[in-house]
Short mmCIF file of C-alpha atoms and ligand atoms in Angstrom, two decimals:
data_model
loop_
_atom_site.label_atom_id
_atom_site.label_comp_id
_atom_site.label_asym_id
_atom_site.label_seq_id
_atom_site.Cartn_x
_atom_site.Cartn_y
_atom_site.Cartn_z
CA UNK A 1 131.51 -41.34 27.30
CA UNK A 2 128.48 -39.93 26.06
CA UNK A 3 126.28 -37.55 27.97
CA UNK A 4 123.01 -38.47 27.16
CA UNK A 5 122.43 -41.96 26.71
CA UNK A 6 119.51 -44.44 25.78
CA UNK A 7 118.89 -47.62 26.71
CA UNK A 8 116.30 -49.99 25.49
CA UNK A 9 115.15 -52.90 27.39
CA UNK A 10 116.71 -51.09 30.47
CA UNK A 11 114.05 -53.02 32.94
CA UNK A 12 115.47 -56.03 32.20
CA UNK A 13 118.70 -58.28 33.08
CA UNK A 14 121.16 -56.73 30.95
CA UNK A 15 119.89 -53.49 30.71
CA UNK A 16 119.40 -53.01 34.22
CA UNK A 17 123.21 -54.10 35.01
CA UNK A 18 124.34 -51.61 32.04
CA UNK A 19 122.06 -48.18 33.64
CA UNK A 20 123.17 -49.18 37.01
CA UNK A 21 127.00 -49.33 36.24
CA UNK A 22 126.55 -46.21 33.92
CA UNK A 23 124.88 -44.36 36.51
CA UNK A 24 127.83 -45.23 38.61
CA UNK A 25 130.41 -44.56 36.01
CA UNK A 26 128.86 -41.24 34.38
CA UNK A 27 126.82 -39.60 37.31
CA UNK A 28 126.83 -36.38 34.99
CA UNK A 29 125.10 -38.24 32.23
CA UNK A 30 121.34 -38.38 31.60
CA UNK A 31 120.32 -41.88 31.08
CA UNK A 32 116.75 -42.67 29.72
CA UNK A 33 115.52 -46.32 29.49
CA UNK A 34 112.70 -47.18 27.54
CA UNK A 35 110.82 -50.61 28.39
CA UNK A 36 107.29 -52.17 27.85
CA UNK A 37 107.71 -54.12 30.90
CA UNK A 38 106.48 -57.02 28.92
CA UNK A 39 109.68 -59.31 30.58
CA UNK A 40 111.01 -56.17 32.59
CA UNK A 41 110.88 -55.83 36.54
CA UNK A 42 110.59 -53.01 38.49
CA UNK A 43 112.57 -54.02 41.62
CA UNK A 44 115.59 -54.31 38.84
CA UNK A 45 115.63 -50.23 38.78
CA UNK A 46 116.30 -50.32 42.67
CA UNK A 47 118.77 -47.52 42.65
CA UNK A 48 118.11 -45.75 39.31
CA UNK A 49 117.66 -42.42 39.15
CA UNK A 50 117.08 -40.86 35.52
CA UNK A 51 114.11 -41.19 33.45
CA UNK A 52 112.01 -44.19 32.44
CA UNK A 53 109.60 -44.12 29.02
CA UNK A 54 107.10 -46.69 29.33
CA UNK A 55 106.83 -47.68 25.93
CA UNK A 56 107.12 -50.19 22.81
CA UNK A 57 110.23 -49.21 21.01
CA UNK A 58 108.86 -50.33 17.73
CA UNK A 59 106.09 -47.95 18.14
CA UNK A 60 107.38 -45.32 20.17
CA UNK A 61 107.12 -41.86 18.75
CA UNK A 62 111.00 -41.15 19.35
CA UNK A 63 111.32 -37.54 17.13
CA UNK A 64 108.18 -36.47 19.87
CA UNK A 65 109.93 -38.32 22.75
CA UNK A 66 113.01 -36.43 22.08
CA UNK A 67 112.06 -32.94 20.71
CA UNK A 68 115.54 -31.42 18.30
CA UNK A 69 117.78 -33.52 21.44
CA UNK A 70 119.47 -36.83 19.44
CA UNK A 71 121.21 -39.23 22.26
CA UNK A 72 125.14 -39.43 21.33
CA UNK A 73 124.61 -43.29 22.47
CA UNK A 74 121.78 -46.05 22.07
CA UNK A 75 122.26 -49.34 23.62
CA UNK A 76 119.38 -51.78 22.25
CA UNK A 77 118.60 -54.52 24.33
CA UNK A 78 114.72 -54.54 23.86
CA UNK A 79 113.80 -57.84 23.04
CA UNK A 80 111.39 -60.86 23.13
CA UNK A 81 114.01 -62.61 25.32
CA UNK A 82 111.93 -66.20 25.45
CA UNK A 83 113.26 -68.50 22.99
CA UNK A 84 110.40 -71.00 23.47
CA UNK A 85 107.93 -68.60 21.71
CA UNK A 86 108.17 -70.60 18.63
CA UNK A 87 105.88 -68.37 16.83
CA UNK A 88 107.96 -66.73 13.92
CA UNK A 89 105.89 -63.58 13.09
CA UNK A 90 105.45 -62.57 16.91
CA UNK A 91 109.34 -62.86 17.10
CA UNK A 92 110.27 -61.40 13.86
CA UNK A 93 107.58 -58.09 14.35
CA UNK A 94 108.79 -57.58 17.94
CA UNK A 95 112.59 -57.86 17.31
CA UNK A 96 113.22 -57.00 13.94
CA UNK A 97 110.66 -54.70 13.22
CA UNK A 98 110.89 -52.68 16.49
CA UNK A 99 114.69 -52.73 15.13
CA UNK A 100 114.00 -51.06 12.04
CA UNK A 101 111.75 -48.78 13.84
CA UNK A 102 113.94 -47.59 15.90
CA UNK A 103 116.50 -47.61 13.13
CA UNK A 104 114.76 -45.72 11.04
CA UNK A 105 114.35 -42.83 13.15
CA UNK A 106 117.81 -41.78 13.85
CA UNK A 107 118.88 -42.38 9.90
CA UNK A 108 121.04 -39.36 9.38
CA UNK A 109 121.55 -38.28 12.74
CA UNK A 110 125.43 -38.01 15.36
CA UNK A 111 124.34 -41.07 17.04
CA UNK A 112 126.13 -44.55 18.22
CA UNK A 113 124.18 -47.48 18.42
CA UNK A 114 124.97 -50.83 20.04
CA UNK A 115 122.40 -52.93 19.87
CA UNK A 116 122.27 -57.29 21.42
CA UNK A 117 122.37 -59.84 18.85
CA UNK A 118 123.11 -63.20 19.97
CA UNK A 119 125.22 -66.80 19.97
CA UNK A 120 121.35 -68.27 19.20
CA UNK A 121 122.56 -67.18 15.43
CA UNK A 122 124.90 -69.73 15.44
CA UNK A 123 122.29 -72.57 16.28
CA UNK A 124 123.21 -76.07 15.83
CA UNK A 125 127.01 -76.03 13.98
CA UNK A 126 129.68 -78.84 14.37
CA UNK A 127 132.49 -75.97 14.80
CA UNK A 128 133.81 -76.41 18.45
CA UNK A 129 134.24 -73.02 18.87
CA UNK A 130 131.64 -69.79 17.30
CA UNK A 131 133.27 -67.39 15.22
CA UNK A 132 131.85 -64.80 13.59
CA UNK A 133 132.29 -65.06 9.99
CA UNK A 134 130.62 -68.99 10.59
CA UNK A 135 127.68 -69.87 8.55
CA UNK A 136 125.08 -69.17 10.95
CA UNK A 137 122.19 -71.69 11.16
CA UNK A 138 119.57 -70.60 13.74
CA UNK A 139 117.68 -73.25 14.99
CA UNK A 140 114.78 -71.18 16.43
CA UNK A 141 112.51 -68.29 15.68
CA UNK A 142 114.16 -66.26 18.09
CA UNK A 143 117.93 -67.08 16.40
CA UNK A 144 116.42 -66.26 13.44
CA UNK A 145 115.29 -62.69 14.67
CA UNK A 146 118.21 -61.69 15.72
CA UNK A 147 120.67 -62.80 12.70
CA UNK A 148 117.83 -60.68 10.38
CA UNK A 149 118.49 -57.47 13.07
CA UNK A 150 121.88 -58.14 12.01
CA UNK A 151 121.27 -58.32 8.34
CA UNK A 152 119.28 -55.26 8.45
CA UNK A 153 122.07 -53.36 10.85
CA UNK A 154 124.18 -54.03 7.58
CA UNK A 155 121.29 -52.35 4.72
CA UNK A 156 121.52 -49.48 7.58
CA UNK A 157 124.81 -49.45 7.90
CA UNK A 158 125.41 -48.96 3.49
CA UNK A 159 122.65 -46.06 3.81
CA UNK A 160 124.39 -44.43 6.81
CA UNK A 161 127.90 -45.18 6.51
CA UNK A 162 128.25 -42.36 9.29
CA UNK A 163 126.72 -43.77 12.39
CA UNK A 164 128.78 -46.35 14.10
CA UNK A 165 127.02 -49.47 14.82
CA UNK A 166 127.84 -52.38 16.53
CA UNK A 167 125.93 -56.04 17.19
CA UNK A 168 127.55 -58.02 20.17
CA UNK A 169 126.50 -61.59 20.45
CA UNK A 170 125.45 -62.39 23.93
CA UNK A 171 126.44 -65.83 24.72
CA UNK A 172 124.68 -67.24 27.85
CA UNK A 173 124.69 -64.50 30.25
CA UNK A 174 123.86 -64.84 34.03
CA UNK A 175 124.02 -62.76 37.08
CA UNK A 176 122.26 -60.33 39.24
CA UNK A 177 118.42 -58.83 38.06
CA UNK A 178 117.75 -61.93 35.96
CA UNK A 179 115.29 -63.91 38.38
CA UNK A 180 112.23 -62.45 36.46
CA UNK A 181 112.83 -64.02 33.56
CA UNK A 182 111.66 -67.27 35.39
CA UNK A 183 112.21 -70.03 32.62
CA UNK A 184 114.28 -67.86 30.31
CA UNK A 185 116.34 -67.67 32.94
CA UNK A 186 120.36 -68.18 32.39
CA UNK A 187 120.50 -72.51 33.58
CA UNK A 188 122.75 -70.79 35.95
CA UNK A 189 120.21 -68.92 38.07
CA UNK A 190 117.81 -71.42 37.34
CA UNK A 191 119.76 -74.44 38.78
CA UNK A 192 120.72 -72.37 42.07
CA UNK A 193 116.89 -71.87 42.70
CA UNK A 194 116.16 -75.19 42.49
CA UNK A 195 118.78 -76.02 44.88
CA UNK A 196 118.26 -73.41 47.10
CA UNK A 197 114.57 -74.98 47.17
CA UNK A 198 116.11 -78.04 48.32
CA UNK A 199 114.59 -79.90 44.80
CA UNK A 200 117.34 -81.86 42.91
CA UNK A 201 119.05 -80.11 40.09
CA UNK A 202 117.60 -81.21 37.17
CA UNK A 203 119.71 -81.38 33.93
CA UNK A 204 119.47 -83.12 30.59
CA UNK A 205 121.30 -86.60 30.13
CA UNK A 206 124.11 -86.45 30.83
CA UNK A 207 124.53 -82.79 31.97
CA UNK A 208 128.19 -82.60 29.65
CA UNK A 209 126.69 -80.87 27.11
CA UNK A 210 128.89 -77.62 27.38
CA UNK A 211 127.59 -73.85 27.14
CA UNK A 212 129.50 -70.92 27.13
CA UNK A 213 128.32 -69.01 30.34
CA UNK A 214 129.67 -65.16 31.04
CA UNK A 215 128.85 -63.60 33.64
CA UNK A 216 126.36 -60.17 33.56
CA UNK A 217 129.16 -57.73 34.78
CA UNK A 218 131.91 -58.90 31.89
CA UNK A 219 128.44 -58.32 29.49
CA UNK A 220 128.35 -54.70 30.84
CA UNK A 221 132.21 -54.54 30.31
CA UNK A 222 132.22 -55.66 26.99
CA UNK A 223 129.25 -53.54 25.86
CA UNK A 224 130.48 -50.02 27.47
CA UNK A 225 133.90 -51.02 25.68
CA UNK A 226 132.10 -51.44 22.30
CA UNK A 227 130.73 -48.09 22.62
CA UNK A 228 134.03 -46.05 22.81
CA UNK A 229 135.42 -48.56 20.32
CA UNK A 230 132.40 -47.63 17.81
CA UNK A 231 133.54 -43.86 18.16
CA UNK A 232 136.77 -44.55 16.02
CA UNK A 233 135.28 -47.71 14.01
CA UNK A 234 132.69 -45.87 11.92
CA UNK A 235 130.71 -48.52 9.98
CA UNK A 236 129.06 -51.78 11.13
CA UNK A 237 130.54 -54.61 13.02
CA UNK A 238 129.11 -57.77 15.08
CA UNK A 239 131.12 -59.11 17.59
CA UNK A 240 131.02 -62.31 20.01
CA UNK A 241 130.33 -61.76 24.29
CA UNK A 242 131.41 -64.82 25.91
CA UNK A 243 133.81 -65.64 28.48
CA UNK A 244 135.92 -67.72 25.72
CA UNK A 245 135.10 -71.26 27.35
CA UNK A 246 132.49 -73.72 27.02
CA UNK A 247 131.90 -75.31 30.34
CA UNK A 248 129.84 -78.54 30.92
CA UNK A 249 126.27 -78.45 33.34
CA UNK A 250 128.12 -80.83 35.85
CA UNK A 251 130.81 -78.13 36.16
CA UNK A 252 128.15 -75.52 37.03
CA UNK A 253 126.65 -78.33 39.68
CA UNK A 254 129.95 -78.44 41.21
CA UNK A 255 130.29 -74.59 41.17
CA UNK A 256 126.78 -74.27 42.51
CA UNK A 257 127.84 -76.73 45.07
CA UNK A 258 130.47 -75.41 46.53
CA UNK A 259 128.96 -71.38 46.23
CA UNK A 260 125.97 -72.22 48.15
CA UNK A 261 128.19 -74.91 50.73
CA UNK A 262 125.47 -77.72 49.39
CA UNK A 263 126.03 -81.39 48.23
CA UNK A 264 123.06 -81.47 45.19
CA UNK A 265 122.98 -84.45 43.15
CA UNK A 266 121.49 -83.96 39.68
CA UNK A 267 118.75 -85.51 38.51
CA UNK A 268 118.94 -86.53 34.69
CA UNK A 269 115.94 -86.33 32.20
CA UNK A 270 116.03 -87.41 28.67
CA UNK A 271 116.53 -83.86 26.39
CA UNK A 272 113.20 -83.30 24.67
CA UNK A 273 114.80 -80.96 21.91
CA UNK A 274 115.67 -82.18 18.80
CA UNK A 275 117.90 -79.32 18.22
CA UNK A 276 119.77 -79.00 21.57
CA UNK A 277 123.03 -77.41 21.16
CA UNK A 278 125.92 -79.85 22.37
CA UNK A 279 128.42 -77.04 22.92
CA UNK A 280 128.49 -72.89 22.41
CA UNK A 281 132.46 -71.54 22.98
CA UNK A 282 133.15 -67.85 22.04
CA UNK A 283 136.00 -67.29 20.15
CA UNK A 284 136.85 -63.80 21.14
CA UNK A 285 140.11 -62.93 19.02
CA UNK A 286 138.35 -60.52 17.08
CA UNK A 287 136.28 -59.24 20.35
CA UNK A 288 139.89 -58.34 21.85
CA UNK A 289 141.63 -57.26 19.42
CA UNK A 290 138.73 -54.53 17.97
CA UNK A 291 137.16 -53.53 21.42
CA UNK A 292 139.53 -54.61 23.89
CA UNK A 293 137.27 -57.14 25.69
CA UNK A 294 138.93 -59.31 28.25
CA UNK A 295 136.52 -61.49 30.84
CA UNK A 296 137.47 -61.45 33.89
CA UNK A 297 134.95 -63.74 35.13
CA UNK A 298 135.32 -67.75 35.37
CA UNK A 299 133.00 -69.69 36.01
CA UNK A 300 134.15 -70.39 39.39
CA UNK A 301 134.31 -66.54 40.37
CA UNK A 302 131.19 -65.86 38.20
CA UNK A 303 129.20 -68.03 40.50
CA UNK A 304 130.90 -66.99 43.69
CA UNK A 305 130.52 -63.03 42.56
CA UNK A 306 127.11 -64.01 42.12
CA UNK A 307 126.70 -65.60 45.15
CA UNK A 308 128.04 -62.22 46.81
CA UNK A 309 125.87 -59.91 45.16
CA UNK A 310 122.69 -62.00 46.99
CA UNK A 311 120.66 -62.58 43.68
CA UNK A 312 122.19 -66.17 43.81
CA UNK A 313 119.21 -68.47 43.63
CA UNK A 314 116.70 -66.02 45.23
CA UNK A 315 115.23 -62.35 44.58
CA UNK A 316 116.56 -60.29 47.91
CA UNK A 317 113.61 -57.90 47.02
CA UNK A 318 111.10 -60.46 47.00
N1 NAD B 1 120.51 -63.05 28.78
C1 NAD B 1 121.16 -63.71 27.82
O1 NAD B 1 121.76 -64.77 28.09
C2 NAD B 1 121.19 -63.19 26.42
C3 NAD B 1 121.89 -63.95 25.46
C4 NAD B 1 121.89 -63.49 24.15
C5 NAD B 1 121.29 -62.30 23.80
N2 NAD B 1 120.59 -61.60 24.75
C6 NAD B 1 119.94 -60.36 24.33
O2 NAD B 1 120.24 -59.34 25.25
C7 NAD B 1 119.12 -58.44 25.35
C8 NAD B 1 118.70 -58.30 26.80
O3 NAD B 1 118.28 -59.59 27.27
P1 NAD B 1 117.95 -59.86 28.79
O4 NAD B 1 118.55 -61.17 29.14
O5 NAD B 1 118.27 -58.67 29.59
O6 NAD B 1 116.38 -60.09 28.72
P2 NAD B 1 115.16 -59.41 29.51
O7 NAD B 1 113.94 -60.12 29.05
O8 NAD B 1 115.46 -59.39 30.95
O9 NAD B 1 115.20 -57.93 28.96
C9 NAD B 1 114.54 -57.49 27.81
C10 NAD B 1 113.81 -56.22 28.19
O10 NAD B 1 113.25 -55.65 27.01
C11 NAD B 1 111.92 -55.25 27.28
N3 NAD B 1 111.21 -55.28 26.01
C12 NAD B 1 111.01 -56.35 25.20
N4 NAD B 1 110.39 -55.97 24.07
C13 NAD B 1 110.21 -54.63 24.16
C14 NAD B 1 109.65 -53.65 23.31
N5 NAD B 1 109.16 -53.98 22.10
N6 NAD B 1 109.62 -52.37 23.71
C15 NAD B 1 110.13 -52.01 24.92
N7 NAD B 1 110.68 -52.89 25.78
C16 NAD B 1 110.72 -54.19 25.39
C17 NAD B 1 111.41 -56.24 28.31
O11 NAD B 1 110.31 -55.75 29.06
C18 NAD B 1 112.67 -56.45 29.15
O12 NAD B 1 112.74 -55.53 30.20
C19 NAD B 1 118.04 -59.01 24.45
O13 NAD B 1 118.10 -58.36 23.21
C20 NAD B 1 118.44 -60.46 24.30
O14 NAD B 1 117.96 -61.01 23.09
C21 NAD B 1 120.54 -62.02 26.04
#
């Protein structure tokens, strides 16, 4: 593993799971995270010892910020992570642009990058399981964001046919360090709250629309493992992150239910979304085989690892 290492969006969910676990893995390496706090949370870092650039990456002076020193590994995670903000430009300058940004200033340089796409690219398709290599047809600004970062990780990738790069497509991700995203929040964490509240659960009718939930720590896994796989794959490639199975809301009451020791009843409310997904499944046979991904998270021990960590439903820092 690399010695001096980047990370992007490190305040936040993901990228405080991946620094922490790093830190743990590599204590030799030098980890820097840059973040604009814009969705970030301090009380994520709890624990973090290297260096934190408070910064946008898409206009962060990076050949300044790093002097003649180029990383040997980026992970970039920055991102507007709220899919409601419907507004196209705001999404497109902030992802893709901060993408190309950052891109553009380690063109030509011994660097891996790894950088967060997502299953939003998929959007609504009648395919019961997402494969990558499937029409994509993003039904939001924020799908659409990321499937362009992808586009333009491939114009990169023809340019600089020496830098490994790799996209991973988050499915829906939940676990420890994710309360601040509030209502962007994985259903997951967001149901438990509610619960642990003592307010019903509220889900859309008739909660067996099925999502494809993996848990933060098999996120981490995957995207450490697509790093060292990058070393030998030189090129581009986009991959799926799921756990491999689409599980219904109902199931996660059920889970939540018997994690917390509680009895919740959902309440149903008609789905205001005309494009609601029915069902997201990540077919991971190219995920294995190339990177050597396994979950090794269920639902069921997602939710009760998540329950263990103390996150579950609450912020123990608040
Ligand atoms: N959580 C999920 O279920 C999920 C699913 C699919 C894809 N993703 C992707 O994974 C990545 C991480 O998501 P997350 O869930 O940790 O979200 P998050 O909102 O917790 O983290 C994003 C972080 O990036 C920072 N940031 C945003 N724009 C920035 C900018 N221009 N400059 C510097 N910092 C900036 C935010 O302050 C925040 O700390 C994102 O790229 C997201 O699109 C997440």
């Amino acid at each position: 593993m690399a010695k001096e290492i980047v990370i992007t969006g490190g305040a936040g969910f993901i990228g405080s799971n991946l620094a922490l676990e790093l830190q743990r893995r590599e204590p030799g390496a030098e980890i820097l995270l840059v973040d604009d706090f814009r969705s970030g949370s301090f009380p994520n870092l709890a624990g973090f010892r290297g260096d934190l650039v408070t910064a946008d990456v898409g206009l962060l002076d990076w050949p300044r910020l790093l002097g003649n020193r180029t990383p040997e590994l980026v992970f970039h995670l920055a991102s507007i992570t709220d899919t409601t903000v419907t507004d196209t430009a705001t999404q497109m300058r902030a992802n893709v642009e901060g993408w190309r940004h950052l891109l553009s200033c380690f063109a030509g340089k011994s660097v891996r990058l790894v950088y967060a796409s997502s299953a939003a690219v998929y959007g609504i398709c009648t395919s019961v399981r997402n494969r990558v290599g499937d029409p994509e047809r993003p039904a939001n600004a924020y799908g659409f964001s990321k499937l362009q970062m992808e586009h333009l990780a491939w114009c990169f990738a023809r340019e600089n046919p020496g830098i490994p790069l790799c996209g991973l497509r988050y499915f829906n991700v939940y676990g420890p360090r994710e309360t601040h995203k509030g209502k962007s929040a994985s259903m997951i964490g967001q149901l438990a709250a509610q619960i642990h509240s003592g307010t019903r659960p509220r889900l859309f009718v008739d909660g067996t629309q099925k999502r494809d939930f993996v848990y933060v720590a098999d996120v981490v896994e995957a995207t450490l493992s697509a790093a060292s796989a990058a070393l030998a794959a030189k090129g581009h490639a986009v991959f799926n992150v799921g756990s491999g199975q689409g599980r219904s809301f109902n199931e996660v009451i059920r889970c939540l239910n018997a994690a917390l020791g509680t009895q919740a009843e959902p309440e149903y409310f008609p789905c205001p979304y005309r494009f609601f997904q029915p069902h997201t499944e990540a077919d991971l046979s190219a995920t294995r085989a190339t990177i050597g991904y396994e979950p090794r998270f269920s639902l069921e021990k997602g939710i009760e690892a998540y329950r263990e960590s103390g996150w579950l439903g609450r912020d123990p820092l608040e």
